[in-house]
Tab-separated table of C-alpha atoms in Angstrom:
chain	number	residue	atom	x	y	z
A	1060	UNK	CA	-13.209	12.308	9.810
A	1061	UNK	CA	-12.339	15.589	8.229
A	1062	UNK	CA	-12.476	15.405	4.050
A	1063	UNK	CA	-11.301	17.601	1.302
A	1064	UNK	CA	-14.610	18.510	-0.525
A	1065	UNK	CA	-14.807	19.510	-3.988
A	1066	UNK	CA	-17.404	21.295	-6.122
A	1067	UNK	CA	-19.336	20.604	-8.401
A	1068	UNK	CA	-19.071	17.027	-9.196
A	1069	UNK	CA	-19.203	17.586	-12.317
A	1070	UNK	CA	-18.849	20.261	-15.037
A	1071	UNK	CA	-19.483	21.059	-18.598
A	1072	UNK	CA	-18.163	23.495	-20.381
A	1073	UNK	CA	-17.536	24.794	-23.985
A	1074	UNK	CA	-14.710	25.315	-25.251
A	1075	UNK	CA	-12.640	28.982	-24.889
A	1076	UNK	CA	-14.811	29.443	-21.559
A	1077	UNK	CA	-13.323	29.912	-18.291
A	1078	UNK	CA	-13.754	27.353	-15.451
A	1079	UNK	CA	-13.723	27.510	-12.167
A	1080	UNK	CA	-13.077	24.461	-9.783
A	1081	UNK	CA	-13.640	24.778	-6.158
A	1082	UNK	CA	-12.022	22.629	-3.302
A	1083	UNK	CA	-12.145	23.089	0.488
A	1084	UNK	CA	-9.486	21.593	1.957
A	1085	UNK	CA	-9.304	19.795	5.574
A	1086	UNK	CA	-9.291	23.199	7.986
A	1087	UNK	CA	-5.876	22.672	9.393
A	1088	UNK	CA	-4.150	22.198	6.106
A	1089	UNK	CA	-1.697	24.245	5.057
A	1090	UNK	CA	-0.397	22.539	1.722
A	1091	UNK	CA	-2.655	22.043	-1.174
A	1092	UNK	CA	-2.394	20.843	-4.543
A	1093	UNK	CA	-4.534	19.937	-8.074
A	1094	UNK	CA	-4.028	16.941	-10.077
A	1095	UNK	CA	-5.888	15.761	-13.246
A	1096	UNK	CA	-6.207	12.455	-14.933
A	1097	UNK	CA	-7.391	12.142	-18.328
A	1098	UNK	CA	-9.575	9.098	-18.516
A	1099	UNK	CA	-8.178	5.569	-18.166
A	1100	UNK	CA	-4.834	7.536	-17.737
A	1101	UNK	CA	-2.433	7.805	-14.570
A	1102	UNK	CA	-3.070	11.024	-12.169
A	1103	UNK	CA	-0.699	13.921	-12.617
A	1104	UNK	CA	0.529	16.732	-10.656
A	1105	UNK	CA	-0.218	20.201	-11.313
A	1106	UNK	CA	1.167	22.399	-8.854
A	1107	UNK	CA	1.156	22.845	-5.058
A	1108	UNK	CA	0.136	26.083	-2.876
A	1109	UNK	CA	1.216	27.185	0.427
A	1110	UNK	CA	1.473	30.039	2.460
A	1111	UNK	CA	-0.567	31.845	-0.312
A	1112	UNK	CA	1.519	31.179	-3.380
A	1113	UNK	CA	2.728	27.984	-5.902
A	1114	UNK	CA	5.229	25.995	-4.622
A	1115	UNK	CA	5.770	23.686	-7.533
A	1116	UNK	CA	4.169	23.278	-10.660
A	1117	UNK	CA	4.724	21.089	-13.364
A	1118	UNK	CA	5.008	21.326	-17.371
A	1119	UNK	CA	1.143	21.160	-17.817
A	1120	UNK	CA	0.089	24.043	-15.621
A	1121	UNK	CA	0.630	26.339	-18.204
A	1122	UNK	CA	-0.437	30.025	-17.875
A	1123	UNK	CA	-3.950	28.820	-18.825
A	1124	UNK	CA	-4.141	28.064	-15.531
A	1125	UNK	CA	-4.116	29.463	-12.048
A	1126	UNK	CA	-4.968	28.897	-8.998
A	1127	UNK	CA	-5.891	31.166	-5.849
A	1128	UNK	CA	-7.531	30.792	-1.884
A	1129	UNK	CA	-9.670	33.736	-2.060
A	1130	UNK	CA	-10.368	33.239	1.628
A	1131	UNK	CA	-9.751	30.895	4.709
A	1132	UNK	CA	-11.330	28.078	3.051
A	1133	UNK	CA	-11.712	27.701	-0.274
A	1134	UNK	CA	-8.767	26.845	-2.581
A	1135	UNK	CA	-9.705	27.342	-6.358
A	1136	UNK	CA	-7.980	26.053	-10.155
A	1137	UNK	CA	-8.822	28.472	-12.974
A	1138	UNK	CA	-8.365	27.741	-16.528
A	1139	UNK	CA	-9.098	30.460	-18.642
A	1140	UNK	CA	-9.837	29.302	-21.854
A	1141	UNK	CA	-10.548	25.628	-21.828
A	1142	UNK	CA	-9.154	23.147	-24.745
A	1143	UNK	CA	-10.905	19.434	-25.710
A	1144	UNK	CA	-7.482	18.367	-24.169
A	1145	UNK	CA	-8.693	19.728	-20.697
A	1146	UNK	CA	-11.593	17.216	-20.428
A	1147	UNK	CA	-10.670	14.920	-17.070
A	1148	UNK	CA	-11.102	14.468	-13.713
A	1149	UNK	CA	-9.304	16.596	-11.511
A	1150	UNK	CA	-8.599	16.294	-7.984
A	1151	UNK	CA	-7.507	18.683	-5.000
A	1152	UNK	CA	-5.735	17.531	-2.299
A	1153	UNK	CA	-4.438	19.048	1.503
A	1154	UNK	CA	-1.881	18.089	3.646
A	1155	UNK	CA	-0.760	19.202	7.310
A	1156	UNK	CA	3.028	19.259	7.202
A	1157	UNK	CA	5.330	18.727	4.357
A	1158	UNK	CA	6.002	15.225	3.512
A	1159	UNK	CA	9.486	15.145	5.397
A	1160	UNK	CA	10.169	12.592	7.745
A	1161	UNK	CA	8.731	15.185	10.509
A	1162	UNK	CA	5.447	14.265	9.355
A	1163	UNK	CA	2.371	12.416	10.014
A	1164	UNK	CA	3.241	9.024	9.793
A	1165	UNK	CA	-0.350	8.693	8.451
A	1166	UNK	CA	-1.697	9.751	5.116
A	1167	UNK	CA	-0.143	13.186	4.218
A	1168	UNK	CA	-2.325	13.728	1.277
A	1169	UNK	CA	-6.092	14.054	1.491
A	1170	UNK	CA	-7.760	13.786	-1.547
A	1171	UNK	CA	-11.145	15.102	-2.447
A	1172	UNK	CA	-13.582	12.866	-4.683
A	1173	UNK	CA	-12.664	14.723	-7.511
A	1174	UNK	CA	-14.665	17.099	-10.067
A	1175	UNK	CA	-15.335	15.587	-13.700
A	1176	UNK	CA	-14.911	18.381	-16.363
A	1177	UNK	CA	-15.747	17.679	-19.737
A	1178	UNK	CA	-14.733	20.322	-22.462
A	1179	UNK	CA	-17.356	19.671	-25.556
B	187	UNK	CA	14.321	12.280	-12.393
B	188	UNK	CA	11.436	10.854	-10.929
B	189	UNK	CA	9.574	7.805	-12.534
B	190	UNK	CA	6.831	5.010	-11.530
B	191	UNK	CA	6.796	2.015	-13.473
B	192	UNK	CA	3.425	-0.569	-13.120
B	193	UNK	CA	4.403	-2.860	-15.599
B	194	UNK	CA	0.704	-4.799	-14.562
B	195	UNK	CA	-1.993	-2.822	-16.981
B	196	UNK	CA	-4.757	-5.074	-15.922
B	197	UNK	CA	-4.604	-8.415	-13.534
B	198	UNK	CA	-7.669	-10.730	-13.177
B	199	UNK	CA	-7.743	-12.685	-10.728
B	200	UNK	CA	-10.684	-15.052	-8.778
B	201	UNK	CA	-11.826	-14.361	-5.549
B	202	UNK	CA	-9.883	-15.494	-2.972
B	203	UNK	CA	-6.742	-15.954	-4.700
B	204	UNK	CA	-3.744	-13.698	-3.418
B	205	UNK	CA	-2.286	-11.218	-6.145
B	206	UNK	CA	0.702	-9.172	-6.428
B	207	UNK	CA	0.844	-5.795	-7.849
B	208	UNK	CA	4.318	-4.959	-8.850
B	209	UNK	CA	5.872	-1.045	-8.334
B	210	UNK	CA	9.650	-0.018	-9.622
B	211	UNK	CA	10.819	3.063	-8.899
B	212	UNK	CA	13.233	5.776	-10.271
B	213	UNK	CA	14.437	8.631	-8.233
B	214	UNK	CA	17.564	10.573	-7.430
B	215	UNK	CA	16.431	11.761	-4.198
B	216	UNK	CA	18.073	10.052	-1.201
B	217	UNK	CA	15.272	10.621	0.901
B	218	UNK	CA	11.965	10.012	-0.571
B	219	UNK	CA	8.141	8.859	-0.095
B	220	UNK	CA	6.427	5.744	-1.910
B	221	UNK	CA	2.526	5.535	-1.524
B	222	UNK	CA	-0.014	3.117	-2.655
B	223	UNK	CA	-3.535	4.428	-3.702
B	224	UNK	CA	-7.206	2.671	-4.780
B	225	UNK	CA	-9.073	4.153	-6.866
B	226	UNK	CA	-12.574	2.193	-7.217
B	227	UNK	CA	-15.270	2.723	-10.036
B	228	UNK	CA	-16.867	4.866	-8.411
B	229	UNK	CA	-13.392	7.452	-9.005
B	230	UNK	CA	-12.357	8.656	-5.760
B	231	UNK	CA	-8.765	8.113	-4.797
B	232	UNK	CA	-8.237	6.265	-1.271
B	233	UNK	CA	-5.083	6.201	0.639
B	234	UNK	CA	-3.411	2.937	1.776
B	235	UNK	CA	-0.191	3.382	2.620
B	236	UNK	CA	3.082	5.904	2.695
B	237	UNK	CA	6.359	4.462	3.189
B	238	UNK	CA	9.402	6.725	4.289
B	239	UNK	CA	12.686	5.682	1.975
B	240	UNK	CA	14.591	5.112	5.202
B	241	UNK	CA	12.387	2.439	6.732
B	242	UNK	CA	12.935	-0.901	5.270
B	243	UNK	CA	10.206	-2.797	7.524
B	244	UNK	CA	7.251	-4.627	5.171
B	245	UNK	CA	4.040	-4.056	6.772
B	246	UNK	CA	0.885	-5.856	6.647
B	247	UNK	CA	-2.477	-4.520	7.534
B	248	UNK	CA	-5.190	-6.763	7.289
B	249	UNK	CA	-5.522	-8.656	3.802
B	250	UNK	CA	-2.803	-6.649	2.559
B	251	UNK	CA	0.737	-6.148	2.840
B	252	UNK	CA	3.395	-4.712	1.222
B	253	UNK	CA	7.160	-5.571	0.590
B	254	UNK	CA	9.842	-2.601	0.019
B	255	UNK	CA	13.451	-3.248	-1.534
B	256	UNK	CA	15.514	-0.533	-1.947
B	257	UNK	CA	18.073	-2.305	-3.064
B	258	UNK	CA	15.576	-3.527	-6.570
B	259	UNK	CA	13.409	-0.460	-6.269
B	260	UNK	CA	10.617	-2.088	-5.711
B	261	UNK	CA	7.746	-1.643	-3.909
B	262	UNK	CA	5.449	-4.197	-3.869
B	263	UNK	CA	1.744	-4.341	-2.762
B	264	UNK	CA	0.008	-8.360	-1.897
B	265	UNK	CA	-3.927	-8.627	-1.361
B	266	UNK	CA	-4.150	-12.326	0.170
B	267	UNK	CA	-7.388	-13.939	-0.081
B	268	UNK	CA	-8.847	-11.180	-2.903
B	269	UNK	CA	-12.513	-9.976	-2.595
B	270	UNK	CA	-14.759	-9.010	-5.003
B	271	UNK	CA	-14.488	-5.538	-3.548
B	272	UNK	CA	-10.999	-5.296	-4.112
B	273	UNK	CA	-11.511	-4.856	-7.531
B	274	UNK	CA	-10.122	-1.082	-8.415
B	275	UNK	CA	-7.256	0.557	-10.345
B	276	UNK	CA	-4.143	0.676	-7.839
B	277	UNK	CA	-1.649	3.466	-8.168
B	278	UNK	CA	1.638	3.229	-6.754
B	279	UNK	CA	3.180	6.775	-6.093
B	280	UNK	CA	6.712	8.455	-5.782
B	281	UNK	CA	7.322	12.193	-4.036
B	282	UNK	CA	10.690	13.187	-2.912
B	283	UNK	CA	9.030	15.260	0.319
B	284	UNK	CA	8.869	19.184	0.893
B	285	UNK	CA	6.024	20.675	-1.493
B	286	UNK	CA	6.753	18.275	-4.813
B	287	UNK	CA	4.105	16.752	-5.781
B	288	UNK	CA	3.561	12.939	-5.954
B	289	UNK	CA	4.549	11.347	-9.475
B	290	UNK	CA	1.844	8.172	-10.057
B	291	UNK	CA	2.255	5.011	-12.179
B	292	UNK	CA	-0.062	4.154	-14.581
B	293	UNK	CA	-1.853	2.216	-12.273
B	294	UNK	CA	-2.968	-1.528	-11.894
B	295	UNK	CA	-6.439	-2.622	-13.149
B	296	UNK	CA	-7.057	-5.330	-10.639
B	297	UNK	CA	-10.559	-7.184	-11.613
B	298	UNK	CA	-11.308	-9.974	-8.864
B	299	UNK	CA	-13.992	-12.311	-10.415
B	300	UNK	CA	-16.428	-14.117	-8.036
């Protein structure tokens, strides 16, 4: 079965360096999106991507962050300067259609295992 | 606006007892999506189901099944006969369609003791 695949696994970083997270979604995807979740906390949405540009974002994706699909297959998040307060586990995720009732009836949302940053 | 409310932090339970995790939603949308996701220890978030606002009908799939009320806003998720293995954190999930994204609950820590 096709999976979203993320890279690396996990990441260290100090902080004020840039980061670079790399997802490939499922190949006939056409929606994508990043979430994070601090540790022990709930997952939260950080903005979809389609037809090369943000769809929605929410109050955390802040301009310290951005996100781009420098070619067919790869689907990055930036974040330029990274804070303590970045630290978490962030996951990318694909989907084939909108979720509208002309969907899938299956999962919509693929997630990928996720890549652990930690800011120190 | 959107809100998921898992009023269950943590649930223990022992094997092979059935357990309810509870889900209340808030939304304004009249159309909208309600998903339930397992996150086990090892971090990775697995699917488990989507259910379209519009499509009352509880479903059951193996061990587990799941009970949606629109009219309490609830949507419900039952493991009968709990395994060790079911032991995760259990998000419920709320996304009124198109490009939003999904807003999660806090999630469930369900701990199934042998």
């Amino acid at each position: 079965e096709p999976e979203v695949t993320q890279t690396p696994s996990h990441q260290v970083t100090q902080m004020g360096q840039e980061v670079i997270l790399r997802c490939v979604p499922i190949s006939n995807h056409l929606y994508f999106y990043w979430y994070r979740q601090i540790l022990g906390q709930k997952v939260e949405f950080l903005v979809s991507f389609y037809n090369n540009e943000i769809s929605e974002k929410s109050e955390i994706f802040d301009d310290q962050f951005s996100v781009e699909r420098p070619d067919g297959s790869n689907f990055t998040l930036k974040i330029r300067s990274t804070k303590l307060e970045d630290s978490a586990m962030y996951f990318c995720a694909s989907s084939r259609n909108r979720q509208d009732q002309y969907s899938s009836y299956n999962s919509p949302l693929h997630f990928g295992n996720g890549t652990r940053l930690t800011v120190t | 606006a959107q809100k998921v409310t898992q009023a269950q932090t943590e649930i223990s339970v022992v094997e092979k007892e059935d357990v309810t995790l509870d889900c209340v939603y808030e939304t304004r949308d009249t159309t909208y999506y309600l998903f339930w996701y397992k996150q086990p220890p090892s971090g990775e978030l697995v699917f488990l189901i989507r259910r379209n606002s519009f499509d009352e009908q509880n479903e059951i799939s193996g061990r587990y099944s799941w009970n949606f009320q629109k009219s309490t806003s609830s949507f419900n998720f039952t493991i009968t006969a709990s395994q060790v293995v079911d032991s995760a954190v259990y998000f419920c999930a709320h996304s009124g369609g198109g490009a939003d994204g999904l807003t999660f609950g806090k999630g469930t820590h369900l701990i199934i003791q042998p």
